[in-house]
Short mmCIF file of C-alpha atoms in Angstrom, two decimals:
data_model
loop_
_atom_site.label_atom_id
_atom_site.label_comp_id
_atom_site.label_asym_id
_atom_site.label_seq_id
_atom_site.Cartn_x
_atom_site.Cartn_y
_atom_site.Cartn_z
CA MET A 1 -17.90 4.71 -22.82
CA PRO A 2 -14.07 3.99 -23.54
CA VAL A 3 -10.82 5.54 -22.52
CA LYS A 4 -11.45 9.54 -22.71
CA ASN A 5 -9.78 11.21 -25.73
CA ARG A 6 -9.02 14.04 -23.09
CA PHE A 7 -6.54 11.16 -21.53
CA ALA A 8 -5.36 10.29 -25.22
CA GLU A 9 -4.18 14.42 -25.38
CA LEU A 10 -2.68 14.74 -22.09
CA GLN A 11 -0.91 11.59 -22.42
CA ALA A 12 2.30 12.63 -23.08
CA GLU A 13 1.84 15.25 -20.71
CA ILE A 14 1.76 13.22 -17.86
CA THR A 15 3.93 10.97 -18.33
CA GLU A 16 6.60 13.92 -18.48
CA TRP A 17 5.40 14.88 -14.95
CA ARG A 18 5.35 10.87 -14.18
CA ARG A 19 9.11 10.13 -15.31
CA ASP A 20 10.13 13.48 -13.94
CA ILE A 21 9.07 12.33 -9.96
CA HIS A 22 10.65 8.30 -10.85
CA GLU A 23 13.87 10.91 -11.42
CA ASN A 24 13.38 11.67 -8.63
CA PRO A 25 12.37 9.41 -5.50
CA GLU A 26 11.16 9.98 -2.05
CA ILE A 27 10.80 7.76 0.39
CA LEU A 28 7.89 7.49 3.07
CA PHE A 29 7.50 10.69 4.49
CA GLU A 30 9.98 12.78 3.03
CA THR A 31 8.10 13.07 0.03
CA HIS A 32 8.80 17.34 -0.03
CA ARG A 33 9.35 17.81 -3.59
CA THR A 34 6.90 15.37 -4.99
CA SER A 35 4.41 16.69 -2.53
CA ALA A 36 5.22 20.63 -3.61
CA LEU A 37 5.00 19.58 -7.11
CA VAL A 38 1.29 18.20 -6.57
CA ALA A 39 -0.10 21.21 -4.72
CA GLU A 40 1.75 23.42 -7.40
CA LYS A 41 -0.08 21.72 -10.59
CA LEU A 42 -3.17 21.22 -8.57
CA GLU A 43 -3.44 24.99 -8.15
CA ALA A 44 -2.34 25.73 -11.64
CA PHE A 45 -5.50 23.85 -12.27
CA GLY A 46 -7.45 25.58 -10.31
CA CYS A 47 -8.89 23.41 -7.85
CA ASP A 48 -10.88 25.47 -5.39
CA GLU A 49 -8.51 24.39 -1.86
CA VAL A 50 -5.14 22.59 -1.85
CA VAL A 51 -4.20 22.20 1.47
CA THR A 52 -0.67 20.95 2.28
CA GLY A 53 0.98 18.98 5.44
CA ILE A 54 -2.20 16.36 6.34
CA GLY A 55 -0.68 13.86 7.45
CA ARG A 56 2.58 15.34 7.55
CA THR A 57 3.36 15.71 3.61
CA GLY A 58 -0.08 14.83 2.59
CA VAL A 59 -1.50 16.83 -0.16
CA VAL A 60 -5.63 17.31 -0.63
CA GLY A 61 -7.76 19.34 -3.51
CA VAL A 62 -10.40 19.90 -3.56
CA ILE A 63 -12.65 20.20 -7.12
CA LYS A 64 -16.55 21.60 -7.07
CA GLY A 65 -18.89 20.16 -10.05
CA LYS A 66 -20.33 22.68 -11.60
CA GLU A 67 -23.42 22.31 -9.23
CA THR A 68 -23.01 20.15 -5.64
CA GLY A 69 -26.90 20.21 -5.03
CA SER A 70 -26.09 16.22 -4.44
CA GLY A 71 -24.47 17.05 -1.15
CA LYS A 72 -21.77 14.18 -2.39
CA VAL A 73 -17.71 14.33 -1.77
CA ILE A 74 -16.34 11.61 -3.11
CA GLY A 75 -12.27 11.46 -2.61
CA LEU A 76 -9.85 10.01 -4.80
CA ARG A 77 -6.42 8.68 -3.47
CA ALA A 78 -2.87 7.93 -4.62
CA ASP A 79 0.13 7.43 -2.89
CA MET A 80 3.82 9.12 -3.60
CA ASP A 81 6.40 7.53 -2.23
CA ALA A 82 8.91 5.28 -3.40
CA LEU A 83 10.92 2.90 -1.51
CA PRO A 84 14.70 1.92 -0.89
CA ILE A 85 16.12 0.38 -3.70
CA HIS A 86 18.36 0.69 -5.74
CA GLU A 87 17.33 1.14 -9.27
CA GLN A 88 18.66 -1.06 -11.76
CA THR A 89 16.47 -0.04 -15.22
CA GLY A 90 19.65 1.78 -17.04
CA LEU A 91 16.53 4.36 -18.65
CA GLY A 92 17.37 7.93 -19.30
CA TYR A 93 14.92 9.23 -16.37
CA ALA A 94 16.21 6.28 -13.76
CA SER A 95 16.17 7.84 -10.04
CA LYS A 96 19.41 10.31 -9.64
CA THR A 97 19.12 9.23 -6.03
CA PRO A 98 21.03 5.63 -4.97
CA GLY A 99 18.91 3.32 -3.24
CA ALA A 100 15.70 4.64 -3.40
CA MET A 101 13.44 4.65 -6.43
CA HIS A 102 9.84 4.05 -7.48
CA ALA A 103 9.59 0.42 -7.52
CA CYS A 104 6.43 0.12 -6.89
CA GLY A 105 4.56 2.47 -9.50
CA HIS A 106 3.94 5.83 -6.84
CA ASP A 107 4.80 7.64 -9.87
CA GLY A 108 2.14 6.69 -12.20
CA HIS A 109 -0.59 6.43 -9.32
CA THR A 110 -0.42 10.31 -8.71
CA ALA A 111 0.72 11.10 -11.85
CA MET A 112 -2.71 9.51 -12.76
CA LEU A 113 -4.47 11.12 -9.81
CA LEU A 114 -3.06 14.29 -11.20
CA GLY A 115 -3.91 13.96 -14.58
CA ALA A 116 -8.00 13.50 -13.67
CA ALA A 117 -7.54 16.58 -11.17
CA LYS A 118 -6.74 18.62 -14.38
CA TYR A 119 -9.84 17.07 -16.21
CA LEU A 120 -12.25 16.91 -13.75
CA SER A 121 -11.10 21.00 -13.00
CA GLU A 122 -11.69 21.49 -16.88
CA THR A 123 -15.35 19.97 -16.92
CA ARG A 124 -16.67 19.90 -13.75
CA ASN A 125 -19.10 17.72 -15.47
CA PHE A 126 -20.51 17.25 -12.19
CA ASP A 127 -23.12 17.76 -9.34
CA GLY A 128 -20.28 17.28 -6.31
CA THR A 129 -17.48 17.54 -5.23
CA VAL A 130 -14.37 15.61 -5.16
CA VAL A 131 -11.43 15.40 -3.09
CA VAL A 132 -8.19 14.22 -4.52
CA ILE A 133 -5.94 12.89 -1.72
CA PHE A 134 -2.22 12.34 -2.65
CA GLN A 135 -1.14 10.35 0.48
CA PRO A 136 3.35 9.57 1.39
CA ALA A 137 4.06 6.81 3.44
CA GLU A 138 2.08 3.63 1.99
CA GLU A 139 5.56 2.01 2.28
CA GLY A 140 4.92 0.51 5.65
CA GLY A 141 4.65 4.75 7.19
CA GLY A 142 1.21 4.24 7.66
CA GLY A 143 1.09 7.48 5.33
CA GLY A 144 -2.81 6.91 4.99
CA LYS A 145 -3.86 6.63 9.13
CA GLU A 146 -2.20 10.02 8.99
CA MET A 147 -4.15 11.54 6.53
CA CYS A 148 -7.12 9.97 8.10
CA ASP A 149 -5.49 10.72 12.23
CA ASP A 150 -5.13 14.66 10.77
CA GLY A 151 -9.58 14.50 10.87
CA MET A 152 -9.40 14.42 6.63
CA MET A 153 -12.09 12.13 6.18
CA ASP A 154 -15.16 15.28 8.70
CA ARG A 155 -12.97 18.05 7.48
CA TRP A 156 -13.95 17.40 3.57
CA GLY A 157 -17.12 15.78 4.87
CA ILE A 158 -15.59 12.71 2.33
CA GLN A 159 -18.49 9.71 2.02
CA GLU A 160 -16.98 7.49 -0.29
CA VAL A 161 -13.01 6.51 -0.83
CA TYR A 162 -11.59 5.40 -4.21
CA GLY A 163 -7.80 3.46 -4.60
CA MET A 164 -6.03 2.34 -7.34
CA HIS A 165 -3.03 0.26 -7.77
CA ASN A 166 -0.89 -1.08 -10.83
CA TRP A 167 -0.82 -4.16 -11.12
CA PRO A 168 1.96 -6.87 -13.15
CA GLY A 169 1.25 -8.81 -15.62
CA LYS A 170 -2.36 -7.76 -15.77
CA PRO A 171 -2.96 -6.97 -20.00
CA VAL A 172 -2.59 -3.05 -20.02
CA GLY A 173 -5.52 -1.12 -19.00
CA SER A 174 -7.61 -3.79 -18.02
CA PHE A 175 -8.98 -4.49 -14.52
CA ALA A 176 -9.29 -6.03 -11.45
CA ILE A 177 -11.24 -6.26 -8.64
CA ARG A 178 -12.65 -8.27 -5.67
CA PRO A 179 -14.77 -7.58 -2.65
CA GLY A 180 -14.61 -7.88 0.95
CA ALA A 181 -10.85 -8.73 2.28
CA PHE A 182 -8.87 -8.27 -0.69
CA PHE A 183 -5.16 -7.43 0.76
CA ALA A 184 -4.14 -8.98 3.66
CA ALA A 185 -3.05 -7.51 7.52
CA THR A 186 0.48 -7.07 7.60
CA ASP A 187 1.65 -7.46 10.96
CA THR A 188 5.38 -8.05 12.56
CA PHE A 189 7.41 -9.75 15.47
CA ASP A 190 10.47 -9.09 17.62
CA ILE A 191 11.43 -12.05 19.21
CA VAL A 192 14.50 -12.39 21.83
CA PHE A 193 15.90 -15.34 23.60
CA GLU A 194 17.85 -15.07 26.49
CA GLY A 195 19.57 -18.84 27.44
CA LYS A 196 23.33 -18.88 29.31
CA GLY A 197 26.37 -17.79 26.64
CA GLY A 198 29.48 -19.96 27.48
CA HIS A 199 31.74 -22.16 25.56
CA ALA A 200 30.60 -24.23 22.87
CA ALA A 201 33.07 -26.91 24.00
CA LYS A 202 30.65 -27.23 27.03
CA PRO A 203 26.94 -27.17 26.00
CA GLN A 204 26.13 -29.20 29.01
CA GLU A 205 27.20 -26.04 31.09
CA THR A 206 25.11 -23.07 28.74
CA VAL A 207 21.34 -22.86 28.25
CA ASP A 208 21.92 -23.15 24.80
CA THR A 209 20.11 -20.06 22.85
CA THR A 210 19.93 -20.92 19.46
CA VAL A 211 18.94 -24.61 19.61
CA MET A 212 15.80 -22.65 21.48
CA THR A 213 15.82 -20.34 18.75
CA ALA A 214 15.60 -23.26 15.98
CA GLN A 215 12.83 -24.97 17.99
CA ALA A 216 10.69 -21.24 17.60
CA VAL A 217 11.55 -20.92 13.62
CA LEU A 218 10.33 -24.51 12.97
CA ALA A 219 7.71 -24.14 15.78
CA LEU A 220 5.89 -21.62 14.02
CA GLN A 221 4.94 -23.15 11.37
CA THR A 222 2.52 -25.37 12.71
CA VAL A 223 -0.33 -21.60 13.81
CA ALA A 224 -0.63 -22.02 10.21
CA SER A 225 -0.56 -25.98 9.62
CA ARG A 226 -2.39 -26.74 12.64
CA ASN A 227 -4.01 -23.67 14.12
CA ALA A 228 -5.77 -22.30 12.07
CA ASP A 229 -8.30 -22.93 10.16
CA PRO A 230 -7.17 -24.52 7.11
CA VAL A 231 -9.49 -23.23 4.70
CA ASP A 232 -8.55 -18.89 6.39
CA GLN A 233 -5.49 -17.24 4.45
CA ILE A 234 -1.97 -16.79 7.31
CA VAL A 235 1.44 -16.85 6.58
CA VAL A 236 4.16 -16.51 9.30
CA SER A 237 7.37 -16.35 8.01
CA VAL A 238 10.15 -15.50 10.06
CA THR A 239 12.83 -13.79 8.23
CA SER A 240 15.69 -13.32 10.50
CA PHE A 241 17.65 -15.23 13.06
CA GLU A 242 20.61 -12.83 14.79
CA THR A 243 23.14 -14.35 18.03
CA SER A 244 24.58 -12.45 20.23
CA SER A 245 28.00 -13.50 19.29
CA ASN A 246 29.68 -14.59 15.37
CA ALA A 247 32.27 -16.50 17.00
CA TYR A 248 32.32 -20.03 15.61
CA ASN A 249 33.94 -21.12 19.35
CA VAL A 250 30.95 -19.23 21.69
CA ILE A 251 27.25 -20.71 22.17
CA PRO A 252 25.49 -16.96 22.32
CA GLN A 253 23.86 -15.40 25.51
CA LYS A 254 20.92 -14.07 23.18
CA THR A 255 18.57 -14.69 20.22
CA HIS A 256 17.08 -12.54 18.14
CA LEU A 257 14.39 -13.67 15.50
CA LYS A 258 12.20 -11.12 13.29
CA GLY A 259 9.23 -11.49 11.09
CA THR A 260 5.75 -10.92 9.61
CA VAL A 261 2.56 -12.65 9.96
CA ARG A 262 -0.02 -11.20 7.04
CA THR A 263 -3.83 -12.24 7.91
CA MET A 264 -7.50 -11.94 6.35
CA SER A 265 -9.30 -11.68 9.07
CA HIS A 266 -9.62 -10.09 12.21
CA ALA A 267 -10.25 -13.10 14.66
CA MET A 268 -6.96 -15.10 12.57
CA ARG A 269 -4.40 -11.86 13.31
CA ASP A 270 -5.74 -12.25 17.08
CA LEU A 271 -5.04 -15.88 16.50
CA ALA A 272 -1.18 -15.38 15.73
CA GLU A 273 -0.33 -13.25 18.18
CA THR A 274 -1.60 -14.78 20.96
CA ARG A 275 -0.39 -18.83 19.61
CA ILE A 276 2.95 -17.04 19.06
CA LYS A 277 3.45 -15.79 22.47
CA GLU A 278 2.75 -18.85 23.79
CA ILE A 279 5.06 -21.08 21.47
CA CYS A 280 7.92 -19.15 22.15
CA THR A 281 6.95 -18.68 25.90
CA GLY A 282 6.35 -22.93 26.23
CA ILE A 283 9.70 -23.44 24.69
CA ALA A 284 12.09 -20.94 26.61
CA ALA A 285 10.40 -22.65 29.18
CA THR A 286 11.32 -25.80 28.33
CA PHE A 287 15.03 -25.61 27.51
CA GLY A 288 15.63 -23.05 30.72
CA GLY A 289 15.55 -19.89 29.10
CA SER A 290 13.12 -16.91 28.70
CA VAL A 291 11.99 -14.67 26.10
CA ALA A 292 10.23 -11.29 25.33
CA VAL A 293 8.18 -11.48 22.27
CA ASP A 294 6.65 -8.08 21.28
CA TYR A 295 3.93 -8.03 18.46
CA HIS A 296 3.90 -4.82 16.33
CA ARG A 297 0.60 -4.37 14.29
CA GLY A 298 0.55 -2.86 11.08
CA TYR A 299 -2.19 -2.31 8.94
CA PRO A 300 -4.95 -3.41 9.23
CA VAL A 301 -7.18 -5.99 6.28
CA MET A 302 -7.74 -3.61 3.66
CA VAL A 303 -11.73 -4.67 2.70
CA ASN A 304 -13.79 -2.85 -0.28
CA THR A 305 -17.52 -2.82 0.57
CA GLU A 306 -20.14 -4.55 -1.44
CA GLU A 307 -21.74 -1.98 -3.39
CA GLN A 308 -18.54 0.90 -4.06
CA THR A 309 -16.77 -2.43 -5.31
CA GLU A 310 -19.82 -3.30 -7.91
CA PHE A 311 -19.82 0.05 -8.98
CA ALA A 312 -15.84 0.69 -9.04
CA ALA A 313 -16.36 -2.93 -11.56
CA ASP A 314 -19.14 -1.78 -13.52
CA VAL A 315 -17.00 2.11 -14.27
CA ALA A 316 -13.85 0.30 -14.84
CA ARG A 317 -15.28 -1.89 -18.03
CA ALA A 318 -17.56 0.42 -19.19
CA VAL A 319 -13.38 1.72 -19.67
CA SER A 320 -11.50 -1.09 -21.21
CA GLY A 321 -14.33 -3.51 -21.27
CA GLN A 322 -12.49 -5.53 -18.81
CA CYS A 323 -12.28 -6.09 -15.00
CA ASP A 324 -11.37 -9.54 -14.33
CA ASP A 325 -12.13 -10.44 -10.44
CA ALA A 326 -8.69 -10.08 -8.63
CA PRO A 327 -6.79 -12.03 -6.31
CA LEU A 328 -6.76 -12.31 -2.24
CA VAL A 329 -3.57 -10.61 -2.02
CA MET A 330 -1.45 -10.92 1.13
CA GLY A 331 0.67 -8.33 0.85
CA GLY A 332 -0.95 -4.88 2.34
CA GLU A 333 -1.96 -2.04 1.47
CA ASP A 334 -1.99 1.29 4.12
CA PHE A 335 -5.39 2.49 2.08
CA ALA A 336 -6.95 -0.17 4.35
CA PHE A 337 -7.03 2.95 6.89
CA MET A 338 -9.45 5.13 4.56
CA LEU A 339 -11.73 2.14 3.83
CA GLU A 340 -11.75 1.40 7.55
CA GLU A 341 -13.43 5.34 7.87
CA ARG A 342 -15.79 5.56 5.43
CA PRO A 343 -17.00 3.06 2.63
CA GLY A 344 -15.56 2.38 -0.88
CA ALA A 345 -13.35 0.48 -3.29
CA TYR A 346 -9.32 -0.23 -4.28
CA ILE A 347 -9.28 -1.86 -7.90
CA LEU A 348 -5.38 -2.70 -10.30
CA VAL A 349 -5.06 -1.47 -13.46
CA GLY A 350 -2.89 -3.87 -15.74
CA ASN A 351 0.44 -2.83 -15.83
CA GLY A 352 1.45 -5.50 -18.84
CA ASP A 353 4.41 -7.66 -19.43
CA THR A 354 6.70 -5.98 -16.79
CA ALA A 355 9.11 -7.13 -13.70
CA MET A 356 7.26 -7.45 -10.49
CA VAL A 357 6.49 -4.57 -8.42
CA HIS A 358 9.30 -3.77 -5.81
CA HIS A 359 12.05 -5.36 -8.06
CA PRO A 360 14.88 -3.19 -8.90
CA GLU A 361 14.30 -3.71 -12.77
CA TYR A 362 10.29 -2.33 -12.34
CA ASN A 363 8.78 0.45 -14.14
CA PHE A 364 5.20 1.85 -14.77
CA ASN A 365 3.75 1.71 -18.07
CA ASP A 366 3.03 4.53 -19.27
CA ASP A 367 0.57 3.45 -21.29
CA ALA A 368 -1.66 2.22 -18.72
CA ILE A 369 -2.33 5.97 -18.15
CA PRO A 370 -5.33 6.42 -20.40
CA ALA A 371 -7.29 3.67 -18.72
CA GLY A 372 -6.53 5.27 -15.18
CA CYS A 373 -7.10 8.61 -15.32
CA SER A 374 -9.93 8.01 -17.01
CA TRP A 375 -11.39 5.24 -14.39
CA TRP A 376 -10.47 8.65 -11.99
CA ALA A 377 -12.78 10.58 -14.12
CA GLU A 378 -15.62 7.81 -14.93
CA ILE A 379 -15.80 7.51 -10.94
CA VAL A 380 -16.37 10.44 -10.24
CA GLU A 381 -19.18 11.71 -13.40
CA GLN A 382 -21.34 8.77 -12.79
CA ARG A 383 -21.45 8.67 -8.99
CA MET A 384 -22.71 12.15 -8.88
CA PRO A 385 -23.37 12.41 -12.79
CA ALA A 386 -24.84 16.14 -13.88
CA ALA A 387 -28.14 17.42 -13.63
#
């Protein structure tokens, strides 16, 4: 069951949609133009229901099969938002918005799901209901959670949910997936040390926050090297070190650290938060200062359920002939919120030899469109076969 011929026929049209979205990127929840375009096309396809404003700017389309006696309802999700990056591809359809670009391929994800929705609306060769989900604010805004909090899963009775992401470095149109924990939980922290500022020539009269904070930067690395089980995955990264003074001759009163923590289990997430607070409190006390630690929990671990992952992999092999075992990914993905509410699976589709995602020269590979659309369609037709 290879790539569907219909998607080869539709590829040029879907590519036009994709490039239009690429040329007009929108950040986080500000996907007003993209959401309107999606809703307009879903209406034109003849979806049975099209609803906007789910999760602020999300769009949901409902497509009923020729029969619905099975009672099955499957959700298919694509993300719509861009990144705050200035594009450097030089493409004829490059971003027209300075400082914003589709550097992660969400334009491709949206276009592929639209293509699948068009096909499924035309054929309706399944027994059940498909809910196509177009989500804003995946890039740090938690749009998936917002859509779930708006009651999306219960409102449309979604029983399973499936997502997809392009993957540079994998052959175009090939697939990769893994069961269980797949993408990491993504937390952030703000740490503010306070001491006693003063003249750099008289350190004995100060409580030096730069020394405290430098110790903390190094000590935080022991969470991974000395607190975590070596077989567990964790990354603790300090990404910003700011002081309350930029002068050469001033020991600052305050310093501010920012950073991120990536983990693959709830237990490791709890451990990281506890140890970061303990380490910083201890260092502040040792040097005679004080500290405030704010630990912010972001996206949870994204966990593919076993049965749905096996099914998704079988469909991928049927479409492309290849579905590899995917590696653990320490990046985050807010599809995790949907998988916390319903069983499902998230798969990677090859983008070929391109720049990596989140790079100013990245571009979604339009040659991946037929495979991606076919996978969406086959998920539906195989999971809910017509009588």
